[in-house]
mmCIF file of C-alpha atoms in Angstrom:
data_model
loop_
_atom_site.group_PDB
_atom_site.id
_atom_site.type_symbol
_atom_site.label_atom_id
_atom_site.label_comp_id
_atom_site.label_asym_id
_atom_site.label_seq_id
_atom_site.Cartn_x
_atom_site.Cartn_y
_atom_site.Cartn_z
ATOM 1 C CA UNK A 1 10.780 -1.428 -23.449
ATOM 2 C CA UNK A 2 8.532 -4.311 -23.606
ATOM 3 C CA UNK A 3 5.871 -3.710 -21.610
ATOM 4 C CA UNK A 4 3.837 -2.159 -23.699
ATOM 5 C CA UNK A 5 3.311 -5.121 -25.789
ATOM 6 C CA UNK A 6 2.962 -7.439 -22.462
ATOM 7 C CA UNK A 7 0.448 -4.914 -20.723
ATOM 8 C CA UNK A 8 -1.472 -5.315 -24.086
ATOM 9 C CA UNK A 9 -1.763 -8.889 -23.440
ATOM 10 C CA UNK A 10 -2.121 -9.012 -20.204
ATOM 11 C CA UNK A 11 -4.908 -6.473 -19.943
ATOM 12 C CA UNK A 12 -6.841 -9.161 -22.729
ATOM 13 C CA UNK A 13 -7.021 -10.841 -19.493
ATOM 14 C CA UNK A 14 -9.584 -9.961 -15.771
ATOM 15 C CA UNK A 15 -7.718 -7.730 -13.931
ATOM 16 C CA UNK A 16 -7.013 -10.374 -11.133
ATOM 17 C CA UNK A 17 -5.829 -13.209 -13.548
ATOM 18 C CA UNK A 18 -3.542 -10.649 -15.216
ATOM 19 C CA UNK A 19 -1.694 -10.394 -11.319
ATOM 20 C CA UNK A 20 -1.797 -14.273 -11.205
ATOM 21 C CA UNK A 21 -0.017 -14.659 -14.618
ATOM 22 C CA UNK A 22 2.546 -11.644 -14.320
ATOM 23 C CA UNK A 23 3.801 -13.012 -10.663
ATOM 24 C CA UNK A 24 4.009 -16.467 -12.177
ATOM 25 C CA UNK A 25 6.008 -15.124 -15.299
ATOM 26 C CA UNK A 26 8.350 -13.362 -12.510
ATOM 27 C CA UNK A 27 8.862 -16.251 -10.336
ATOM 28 C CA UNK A 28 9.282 -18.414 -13.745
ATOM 29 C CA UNK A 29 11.862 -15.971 -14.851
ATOM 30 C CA UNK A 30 13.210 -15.758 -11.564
ATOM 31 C CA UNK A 31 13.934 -19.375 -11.063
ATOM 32 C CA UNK A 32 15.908 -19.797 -14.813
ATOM 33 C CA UNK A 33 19.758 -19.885 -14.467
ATOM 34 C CA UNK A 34 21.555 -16.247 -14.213
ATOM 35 C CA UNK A 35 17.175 -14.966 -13.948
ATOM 36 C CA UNK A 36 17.443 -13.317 -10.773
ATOM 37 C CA UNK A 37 20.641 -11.325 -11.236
ATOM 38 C CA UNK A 38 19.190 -10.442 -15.008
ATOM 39 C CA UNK A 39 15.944 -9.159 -13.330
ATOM 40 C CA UNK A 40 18.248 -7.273 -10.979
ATOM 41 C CA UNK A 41 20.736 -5.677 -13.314
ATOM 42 C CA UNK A 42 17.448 -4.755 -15.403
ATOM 43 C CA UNK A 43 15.113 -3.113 -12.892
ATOM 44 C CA UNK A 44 16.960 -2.281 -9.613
ATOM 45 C CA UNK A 45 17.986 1.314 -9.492
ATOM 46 C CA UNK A 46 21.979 1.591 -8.670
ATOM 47 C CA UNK A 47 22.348 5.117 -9.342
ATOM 48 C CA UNK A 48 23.563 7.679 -6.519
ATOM 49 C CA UNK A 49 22.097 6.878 -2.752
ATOM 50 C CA UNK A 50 18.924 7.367 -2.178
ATOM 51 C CA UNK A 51 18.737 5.647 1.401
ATOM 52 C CA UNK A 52 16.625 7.391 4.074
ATOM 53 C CA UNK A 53 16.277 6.971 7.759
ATOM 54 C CA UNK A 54 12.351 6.762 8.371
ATOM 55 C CA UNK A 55 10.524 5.116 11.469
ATOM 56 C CA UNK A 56 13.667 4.258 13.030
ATOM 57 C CA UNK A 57 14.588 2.036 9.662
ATOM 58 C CA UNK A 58 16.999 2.303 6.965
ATOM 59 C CA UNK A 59 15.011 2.712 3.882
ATOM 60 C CA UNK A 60 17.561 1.954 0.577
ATOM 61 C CA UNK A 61 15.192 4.376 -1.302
ATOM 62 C CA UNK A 62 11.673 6.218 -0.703
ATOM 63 C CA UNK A 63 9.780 3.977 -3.258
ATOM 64 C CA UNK A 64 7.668 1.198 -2.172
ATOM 65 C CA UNK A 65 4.807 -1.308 -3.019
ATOM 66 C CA UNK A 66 1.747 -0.311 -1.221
ATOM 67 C CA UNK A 67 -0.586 -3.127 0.864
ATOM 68 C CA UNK A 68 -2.752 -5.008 -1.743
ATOM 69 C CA UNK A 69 -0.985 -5.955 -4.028
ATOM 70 C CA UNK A 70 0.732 -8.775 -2.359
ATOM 71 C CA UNK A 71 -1.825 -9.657 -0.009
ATOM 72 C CA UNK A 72 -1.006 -13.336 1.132
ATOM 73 C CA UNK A 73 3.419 -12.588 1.357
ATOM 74 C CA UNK A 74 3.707 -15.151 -1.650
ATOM 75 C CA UNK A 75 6.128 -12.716 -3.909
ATOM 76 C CA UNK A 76 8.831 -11.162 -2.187
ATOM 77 C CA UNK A 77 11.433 -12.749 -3.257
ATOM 78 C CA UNK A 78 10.290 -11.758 -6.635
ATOM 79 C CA UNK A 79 9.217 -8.752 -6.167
ATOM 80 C CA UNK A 80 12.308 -7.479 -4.074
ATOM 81 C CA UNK A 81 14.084 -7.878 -7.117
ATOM 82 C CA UNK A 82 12.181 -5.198 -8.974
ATOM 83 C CA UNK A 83 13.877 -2.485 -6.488
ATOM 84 C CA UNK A 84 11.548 -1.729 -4.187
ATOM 85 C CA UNK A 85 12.632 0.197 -1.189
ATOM 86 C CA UNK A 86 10.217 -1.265 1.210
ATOM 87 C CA UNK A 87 7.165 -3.899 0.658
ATOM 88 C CA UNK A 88 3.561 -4.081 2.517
ATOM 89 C CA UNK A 89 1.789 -6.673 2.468
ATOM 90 C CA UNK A 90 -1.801 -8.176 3.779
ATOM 91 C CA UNK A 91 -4.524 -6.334 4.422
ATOM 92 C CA UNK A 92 -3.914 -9.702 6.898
ATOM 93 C CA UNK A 93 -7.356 -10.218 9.034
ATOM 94 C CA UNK A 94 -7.153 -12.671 11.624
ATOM 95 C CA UNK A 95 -8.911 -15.701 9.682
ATOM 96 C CA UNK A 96 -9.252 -15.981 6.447
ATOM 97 C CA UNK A 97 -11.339 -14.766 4.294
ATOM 98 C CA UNK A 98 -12.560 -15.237 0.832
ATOM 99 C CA UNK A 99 -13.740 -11.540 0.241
ATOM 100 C CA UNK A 100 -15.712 -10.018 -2.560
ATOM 101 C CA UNK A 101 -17.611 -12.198 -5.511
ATOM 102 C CA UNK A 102 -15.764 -12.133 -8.700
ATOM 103 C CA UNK A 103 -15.936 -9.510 -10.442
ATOM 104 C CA UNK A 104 -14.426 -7.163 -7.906
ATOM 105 C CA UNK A 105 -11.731 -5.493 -9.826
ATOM 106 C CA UNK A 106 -12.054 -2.935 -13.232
ATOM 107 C CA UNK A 107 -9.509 -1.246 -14.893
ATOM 108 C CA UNK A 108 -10.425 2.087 -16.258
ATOM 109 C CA UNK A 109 -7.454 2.517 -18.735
ATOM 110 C CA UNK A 110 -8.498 6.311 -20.573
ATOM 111 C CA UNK A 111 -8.223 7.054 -16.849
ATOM 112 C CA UNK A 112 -5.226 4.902 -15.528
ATOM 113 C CA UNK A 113 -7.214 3.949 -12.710
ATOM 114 C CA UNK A 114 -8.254 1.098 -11.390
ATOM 115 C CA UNK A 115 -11.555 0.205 -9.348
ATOM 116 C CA UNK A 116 -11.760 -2.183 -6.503
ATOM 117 C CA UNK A 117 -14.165 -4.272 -4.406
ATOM 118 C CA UNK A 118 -11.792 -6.808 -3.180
ATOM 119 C CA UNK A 119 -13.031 -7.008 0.819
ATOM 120 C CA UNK A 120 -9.829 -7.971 2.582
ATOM 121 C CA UNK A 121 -9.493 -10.881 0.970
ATOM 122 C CA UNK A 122 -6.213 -13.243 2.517
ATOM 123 C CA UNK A 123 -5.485 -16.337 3.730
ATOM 124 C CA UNK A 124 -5.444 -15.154 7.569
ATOM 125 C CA UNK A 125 -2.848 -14.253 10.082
ATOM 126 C CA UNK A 126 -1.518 -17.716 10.575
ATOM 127 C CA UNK A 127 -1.067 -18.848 7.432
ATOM 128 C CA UNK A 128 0.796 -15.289 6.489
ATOM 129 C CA UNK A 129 2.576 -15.276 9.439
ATOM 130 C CA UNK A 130 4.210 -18.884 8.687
ATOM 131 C CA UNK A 131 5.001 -18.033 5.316
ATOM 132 C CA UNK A 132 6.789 -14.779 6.321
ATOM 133 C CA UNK A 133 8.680 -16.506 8.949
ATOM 134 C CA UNK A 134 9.877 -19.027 5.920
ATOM 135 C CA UNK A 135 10.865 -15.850 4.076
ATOM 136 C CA UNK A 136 12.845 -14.463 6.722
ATOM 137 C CA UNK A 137 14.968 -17.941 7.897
ATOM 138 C CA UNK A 138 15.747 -18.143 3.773
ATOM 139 C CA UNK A 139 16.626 -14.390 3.193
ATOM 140 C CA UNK A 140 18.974 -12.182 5.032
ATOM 141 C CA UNK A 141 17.193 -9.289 6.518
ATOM 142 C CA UNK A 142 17.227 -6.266 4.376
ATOM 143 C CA UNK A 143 13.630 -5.990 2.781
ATOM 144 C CA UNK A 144 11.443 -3.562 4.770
ATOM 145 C CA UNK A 145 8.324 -5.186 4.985
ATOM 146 C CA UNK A 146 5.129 -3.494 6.498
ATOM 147 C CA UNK A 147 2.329 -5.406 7.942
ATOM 148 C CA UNK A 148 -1.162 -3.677 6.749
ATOM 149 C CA UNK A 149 -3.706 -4.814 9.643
ATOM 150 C CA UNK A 150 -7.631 -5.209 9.399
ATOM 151 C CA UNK A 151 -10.710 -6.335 10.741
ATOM 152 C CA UNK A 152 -12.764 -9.652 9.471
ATOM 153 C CA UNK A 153 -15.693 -8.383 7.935
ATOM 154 C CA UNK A 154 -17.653 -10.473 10.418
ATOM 155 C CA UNK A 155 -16.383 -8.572 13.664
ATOM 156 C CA UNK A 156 -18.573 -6.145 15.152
ATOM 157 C CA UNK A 157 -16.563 -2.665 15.461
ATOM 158 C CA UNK A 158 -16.854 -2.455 19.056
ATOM 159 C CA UNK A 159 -14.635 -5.544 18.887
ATOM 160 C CA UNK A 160 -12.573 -4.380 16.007
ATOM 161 C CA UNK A 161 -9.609 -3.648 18.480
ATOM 162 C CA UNK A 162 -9.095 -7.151 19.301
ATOM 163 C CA UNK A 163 -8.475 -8.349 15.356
ATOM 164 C CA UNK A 164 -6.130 -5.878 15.237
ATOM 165 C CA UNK A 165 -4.013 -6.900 18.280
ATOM 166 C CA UNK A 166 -4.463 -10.450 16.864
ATOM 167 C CA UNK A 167 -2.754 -9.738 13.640
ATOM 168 C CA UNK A 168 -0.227 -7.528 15.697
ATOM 169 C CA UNK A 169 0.814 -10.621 17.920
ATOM 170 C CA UNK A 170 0.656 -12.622 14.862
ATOM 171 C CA UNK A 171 2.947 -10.403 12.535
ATOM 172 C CA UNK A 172 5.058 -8.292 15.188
ATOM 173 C CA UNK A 173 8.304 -11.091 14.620
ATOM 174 C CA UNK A 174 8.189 -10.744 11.065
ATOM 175 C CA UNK A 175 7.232 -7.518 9.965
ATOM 176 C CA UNK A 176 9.391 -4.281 10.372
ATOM 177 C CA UNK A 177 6.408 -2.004 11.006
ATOM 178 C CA UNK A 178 2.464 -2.162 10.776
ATOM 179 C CA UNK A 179 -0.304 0.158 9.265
ATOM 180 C CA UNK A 180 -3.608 -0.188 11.058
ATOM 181 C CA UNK A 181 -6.423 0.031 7.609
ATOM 182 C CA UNK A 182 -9.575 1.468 9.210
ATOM 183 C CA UNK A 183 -10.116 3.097 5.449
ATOM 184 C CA UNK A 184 -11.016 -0.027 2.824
ATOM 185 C CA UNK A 185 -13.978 1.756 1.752
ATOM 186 C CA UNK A 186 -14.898 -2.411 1.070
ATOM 187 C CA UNK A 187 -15.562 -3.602 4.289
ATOM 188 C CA UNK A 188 -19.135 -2.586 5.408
ATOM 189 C CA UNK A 189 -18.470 0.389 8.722
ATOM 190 C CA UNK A 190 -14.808 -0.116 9.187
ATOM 191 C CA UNK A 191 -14.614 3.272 7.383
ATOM 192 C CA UNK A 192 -16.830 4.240 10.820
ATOM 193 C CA UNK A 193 -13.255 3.208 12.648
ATOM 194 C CA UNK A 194 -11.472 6.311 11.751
ATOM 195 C CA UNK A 195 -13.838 8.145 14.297
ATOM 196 C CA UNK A 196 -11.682 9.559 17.017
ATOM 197 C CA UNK A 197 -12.206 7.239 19.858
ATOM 198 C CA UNK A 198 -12.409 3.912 18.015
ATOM 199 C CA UNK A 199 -9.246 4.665 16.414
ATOM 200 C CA UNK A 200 -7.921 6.148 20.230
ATOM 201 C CA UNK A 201 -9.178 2.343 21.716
ATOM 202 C CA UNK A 202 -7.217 0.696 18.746
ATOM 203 C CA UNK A 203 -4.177 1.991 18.678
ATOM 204 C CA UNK A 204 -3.906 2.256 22.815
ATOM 205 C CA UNK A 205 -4.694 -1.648 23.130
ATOM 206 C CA UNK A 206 -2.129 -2.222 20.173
ATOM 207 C CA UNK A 207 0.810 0.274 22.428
ATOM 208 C CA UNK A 208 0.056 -1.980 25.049
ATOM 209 C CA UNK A 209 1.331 -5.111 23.516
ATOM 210 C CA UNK A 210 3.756 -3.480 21.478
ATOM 211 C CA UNK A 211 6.563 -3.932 23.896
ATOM 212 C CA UNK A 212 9.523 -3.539 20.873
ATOM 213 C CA UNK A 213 8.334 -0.444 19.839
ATOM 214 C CA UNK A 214 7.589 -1.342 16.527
ATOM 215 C CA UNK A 215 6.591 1.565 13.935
ATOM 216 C CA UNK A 216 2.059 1.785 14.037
ATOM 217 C CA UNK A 217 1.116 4.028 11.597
ATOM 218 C CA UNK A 218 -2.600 4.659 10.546
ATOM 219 C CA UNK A 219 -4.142 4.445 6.956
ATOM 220 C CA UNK A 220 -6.887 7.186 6.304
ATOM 221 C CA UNK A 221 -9.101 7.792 3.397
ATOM 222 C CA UNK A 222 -8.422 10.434 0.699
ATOM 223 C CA UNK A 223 -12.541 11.328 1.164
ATOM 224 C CA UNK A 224 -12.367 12.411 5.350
ATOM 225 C CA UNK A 225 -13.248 16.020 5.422
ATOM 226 C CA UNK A 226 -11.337 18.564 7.055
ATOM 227 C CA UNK A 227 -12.564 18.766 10.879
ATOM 228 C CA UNK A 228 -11.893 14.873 10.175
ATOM 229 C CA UNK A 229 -8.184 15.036 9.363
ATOM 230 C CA UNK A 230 -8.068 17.520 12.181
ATOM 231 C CA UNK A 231 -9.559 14.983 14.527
ATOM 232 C CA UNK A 232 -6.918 12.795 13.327
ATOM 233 C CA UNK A 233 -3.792 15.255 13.486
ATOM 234 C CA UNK A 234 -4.762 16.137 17.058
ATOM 235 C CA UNK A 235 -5.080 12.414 17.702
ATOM 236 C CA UNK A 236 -1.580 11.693 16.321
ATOM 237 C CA UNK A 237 0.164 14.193 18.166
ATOM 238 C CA UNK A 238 -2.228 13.635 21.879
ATOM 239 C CA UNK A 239 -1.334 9.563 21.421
ATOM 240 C CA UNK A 240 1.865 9.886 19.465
ATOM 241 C CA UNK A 241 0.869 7.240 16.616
ATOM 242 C CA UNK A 242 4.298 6.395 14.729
ATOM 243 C CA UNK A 243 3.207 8.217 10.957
ATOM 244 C CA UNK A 244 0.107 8.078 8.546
ATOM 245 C CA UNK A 245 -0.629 6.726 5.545
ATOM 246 C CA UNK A 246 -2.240 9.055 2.930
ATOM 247 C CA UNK A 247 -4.140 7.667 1.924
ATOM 248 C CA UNK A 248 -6.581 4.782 0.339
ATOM 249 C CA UNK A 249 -8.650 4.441 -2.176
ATOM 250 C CA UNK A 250 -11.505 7.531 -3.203
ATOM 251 C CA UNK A 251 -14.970 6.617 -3.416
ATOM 252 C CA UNK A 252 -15.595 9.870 -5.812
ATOM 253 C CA UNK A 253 -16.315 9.162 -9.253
ATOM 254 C CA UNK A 254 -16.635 12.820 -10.522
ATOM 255 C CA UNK A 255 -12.351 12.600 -10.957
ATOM 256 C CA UNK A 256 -12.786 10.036 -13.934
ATOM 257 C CA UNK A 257 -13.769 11.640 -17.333
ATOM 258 C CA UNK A 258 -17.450 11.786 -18.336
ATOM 259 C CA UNK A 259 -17.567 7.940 -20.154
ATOM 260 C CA UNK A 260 -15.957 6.654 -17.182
ATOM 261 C CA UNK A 261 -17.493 7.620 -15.082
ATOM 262 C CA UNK A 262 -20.488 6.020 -16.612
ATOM 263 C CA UNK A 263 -18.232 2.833 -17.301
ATOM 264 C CA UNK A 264 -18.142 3.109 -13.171
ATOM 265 C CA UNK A 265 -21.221 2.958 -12.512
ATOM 266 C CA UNK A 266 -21.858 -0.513 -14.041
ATOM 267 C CA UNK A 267 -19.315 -1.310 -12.157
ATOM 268 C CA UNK A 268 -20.580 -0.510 -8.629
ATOM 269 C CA UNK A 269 -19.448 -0.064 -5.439
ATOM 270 C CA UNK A 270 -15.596 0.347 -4.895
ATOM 271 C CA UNK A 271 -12.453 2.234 -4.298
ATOM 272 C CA UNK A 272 -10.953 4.191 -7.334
ATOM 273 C CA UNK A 273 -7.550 4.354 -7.311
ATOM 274 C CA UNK A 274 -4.965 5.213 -10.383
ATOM 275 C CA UNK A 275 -4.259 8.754 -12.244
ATOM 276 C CA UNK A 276 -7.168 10.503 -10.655
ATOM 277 C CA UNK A 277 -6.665 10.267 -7.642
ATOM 278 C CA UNK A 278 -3.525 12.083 -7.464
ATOM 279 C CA UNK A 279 -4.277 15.554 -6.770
ATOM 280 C CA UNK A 280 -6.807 15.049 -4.148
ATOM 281 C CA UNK A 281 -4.457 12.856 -2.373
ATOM 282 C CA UNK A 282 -1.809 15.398 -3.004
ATOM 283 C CA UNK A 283 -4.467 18.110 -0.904
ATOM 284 C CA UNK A 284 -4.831 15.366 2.126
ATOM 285 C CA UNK A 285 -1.377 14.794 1.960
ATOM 286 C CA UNK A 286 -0.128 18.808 2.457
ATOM 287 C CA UNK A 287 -2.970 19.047 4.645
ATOM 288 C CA UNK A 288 -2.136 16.455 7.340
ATOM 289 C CA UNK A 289 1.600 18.032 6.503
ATOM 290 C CA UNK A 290 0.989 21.154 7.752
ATOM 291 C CA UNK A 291 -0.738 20.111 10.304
ATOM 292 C CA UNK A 292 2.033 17.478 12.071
ATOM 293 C CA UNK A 293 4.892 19.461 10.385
ATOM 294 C CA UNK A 294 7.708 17.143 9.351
ATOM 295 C CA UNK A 295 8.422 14.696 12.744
ATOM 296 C CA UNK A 296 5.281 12.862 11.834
ATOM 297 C CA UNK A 297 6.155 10.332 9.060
ATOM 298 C CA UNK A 298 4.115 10.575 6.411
ATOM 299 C CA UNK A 299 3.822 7.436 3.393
ATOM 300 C CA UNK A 300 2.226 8.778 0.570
ATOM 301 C CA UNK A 301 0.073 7.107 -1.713
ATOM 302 C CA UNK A 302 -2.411 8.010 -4.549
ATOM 303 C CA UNK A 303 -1.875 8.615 -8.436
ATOM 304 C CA UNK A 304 1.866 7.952 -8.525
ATOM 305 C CA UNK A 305 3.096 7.161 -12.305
ATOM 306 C CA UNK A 306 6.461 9.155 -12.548
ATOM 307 C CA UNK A 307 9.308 10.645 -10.901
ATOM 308 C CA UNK A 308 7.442 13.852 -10.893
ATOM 309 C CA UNK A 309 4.709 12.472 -9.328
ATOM 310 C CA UNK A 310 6.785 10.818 -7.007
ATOM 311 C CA UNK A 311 8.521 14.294 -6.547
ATOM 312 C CA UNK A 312 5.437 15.970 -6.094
ATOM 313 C CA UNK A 313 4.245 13.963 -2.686
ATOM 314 C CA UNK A 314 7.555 14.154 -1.483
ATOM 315 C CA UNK A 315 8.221 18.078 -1.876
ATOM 316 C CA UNK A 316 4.343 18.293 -0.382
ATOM 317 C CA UNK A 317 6.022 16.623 2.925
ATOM 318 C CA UNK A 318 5.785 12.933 1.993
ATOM 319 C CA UNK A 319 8.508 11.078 3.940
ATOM 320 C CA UNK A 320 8.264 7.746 1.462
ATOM 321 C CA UNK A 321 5.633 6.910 -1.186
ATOM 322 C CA UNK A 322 4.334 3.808 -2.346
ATOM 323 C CA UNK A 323 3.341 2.624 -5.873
ATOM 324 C CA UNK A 324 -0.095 0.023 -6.863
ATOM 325 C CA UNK A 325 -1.740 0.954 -9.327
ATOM 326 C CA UNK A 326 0.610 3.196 -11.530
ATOM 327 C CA UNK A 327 2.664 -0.222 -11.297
ATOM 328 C CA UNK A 328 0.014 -2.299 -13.096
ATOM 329 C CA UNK A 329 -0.028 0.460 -15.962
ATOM 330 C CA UNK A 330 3.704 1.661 -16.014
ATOM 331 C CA UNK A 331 4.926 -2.071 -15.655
ATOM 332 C CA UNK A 332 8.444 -3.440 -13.692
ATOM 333 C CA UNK A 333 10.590 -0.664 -14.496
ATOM 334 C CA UNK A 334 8.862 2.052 -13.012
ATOM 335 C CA UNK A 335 10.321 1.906 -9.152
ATOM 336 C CA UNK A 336 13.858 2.317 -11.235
ATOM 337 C CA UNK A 337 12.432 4.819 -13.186
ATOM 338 C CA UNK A 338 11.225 7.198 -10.278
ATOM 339 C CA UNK A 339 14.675 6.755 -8.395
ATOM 340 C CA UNK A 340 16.584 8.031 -11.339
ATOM 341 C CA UNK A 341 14.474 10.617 -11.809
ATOM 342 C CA UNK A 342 14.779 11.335 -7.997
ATOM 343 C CA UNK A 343 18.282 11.062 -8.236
ATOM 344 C CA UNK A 344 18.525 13.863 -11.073
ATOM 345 C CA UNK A 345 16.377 16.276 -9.448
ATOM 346 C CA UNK A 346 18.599 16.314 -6.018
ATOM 347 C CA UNK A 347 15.956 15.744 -4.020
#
């Protein structure tokens, strides 16, 4: 395969204007005659069905794009082509925002892992909203797309609950479910937000408007310690929030290798994501498991390369996973990769 050779190049480049130039070389490629159904035939997984029925929505397979990575809804027509079974987009905030100074976003490739400082940044609810909405009139309706929800770095947290029912109002037409972020370790306290009764306030103000009975699931860090998860499991099960997602981004450096971690710490401040992180998330993730059992929906995130990987979370009780940043490093054939493999080992 060629990626390789294009990662090669494209990792010459900052981490953000490698993004900018591999969407515009998909939408480029996209847009030549017979491009689409070539991207198609080349990356979308047609093997044996691998459709689940998750949050009340017909998933065609478990593997999907995690929130990030298409923060402002400007690739989904593109990126639906790569065979992703669902797509989440945002973190949306209610205005925009321009986030982080440049540079705020480090590969650590001995590692495959990334680092990140972004800070929510997005173009605001509005402006995401509309373009969704243009999305939707011009496509017929079969991309799951998730709405990841946050605060604006300049709300207090006492308010935080009423950014999230803005976004919520904003998105609820054009998304197929939301995740409520409270775990960017980026924006200064809204890590604070995963403490039992801010999260309670949240996500009761966001059932109250929430009059379709759209999917809310809840976004926790891979760092909470245990009474913390339990808080959270109890939680879940007392206000009957729709399934988690486990989880975000680590702040622990000791999982990189020694010259790394080094390497990090000129870096600064910022979540790690990538390679490392996957057994730790894989300990959250059986954790909150055996904790809900399997009628809470769990998304599972964190370190996700391979089919086995991909196996792994979902044999630990993942209901779906999502891919980021083994994406960057395993390049546009991976989500057709992990189904195949999926497919082979009858899970």
């Amino acid at each position: 395969m060629l990626y390789p050779l294009l990662r090669k190049a494209l990792f010459q480049l900052s981490p953000e204007n490698a993004h900018q130039v591999s969407m515009s070389g998909l939408h480029f490629l996209a847009q030549l005659p017979g491009g689409k159904s070539l991207l198609k035939q080349q990356f979308q997984y047609q093997g044996k069905d691998l459709s689940k029925k998750v949050l009340g929505l017909h998933f065609p397979n478990p593997v999907g794009l995690g929130a990030g990575f298409d923060k402002n809804a400007e690739h989904l027509d593109v990126l639906s082509l790569l065979g992703f079974g669902f797509i989440e987009i945002g973190t949306v905030t209610p205005k925009a925002q321009a986030g982080n100074p440049s540079p705020r976003l480090f590969r650590l490739p001995s590692d495959q892992a990334l680092i990140n400082r972004m800070g929510f940044n997005n173009e605001g609810v509005e402006a995401i909203t509309t373009r969704l909405k243009k999305y939707r009139s011009q496509n017929s309706g079969d991309l799951i797309i998730g709405g990841n929800i946050g605060k604006n770095k300049v709300t207090e947290n006492e308010d935080a609950w009423k950014d999230y029912c803005i976004n919520f109002k904003g998105l609820e037409e054009v998304v197929d479910y939301f995740v409520v972020n409270v775990s960017s370790p980026n924006t200064p306290g809204l890590r604070a937000l995963q403490e039992k009764e801010a999260l309670r306030k949240i996500f009761s103000e966001l059932q109250l408007l929430n009059k379709n009975k759209k999917p809310i699931l809840l976004k926790i860090a891979p760092d909470l310690e245990t009474s913390a998860l339990d808080d959270i499991i109890q939680l879940t099960k007392e206000i009957n929030i729709d399934g988690l997602v486990s989880s975000n981004t680590t702040l622990d450096r000791t999982l990189l290798n020694a010259d790394n971690q080094k390497l990090a710490e000129t870096y600064g401040a910022g979540g790690l994501s990538g390679k490392p992180l996957l057994s730790k998330s894989n300990d959250v993730l059986s954790y909150l498991h055996k904790g809900l059992g399997s009628n809470t929906p769990i998304i599972a995130s964190g370190g996700i390369f391979t089919g086995e990987d991909a196996k792994e979370k979902l044999d630990a009780g993942a209901h779906l996973i999502q891919v980021w940043t083994g994406f960057v490093y395993e390049g546009p054939r991976m989500v057709k990769n992990i189904c195949e493999y999926l497919s082979s080992s009858h899970h």
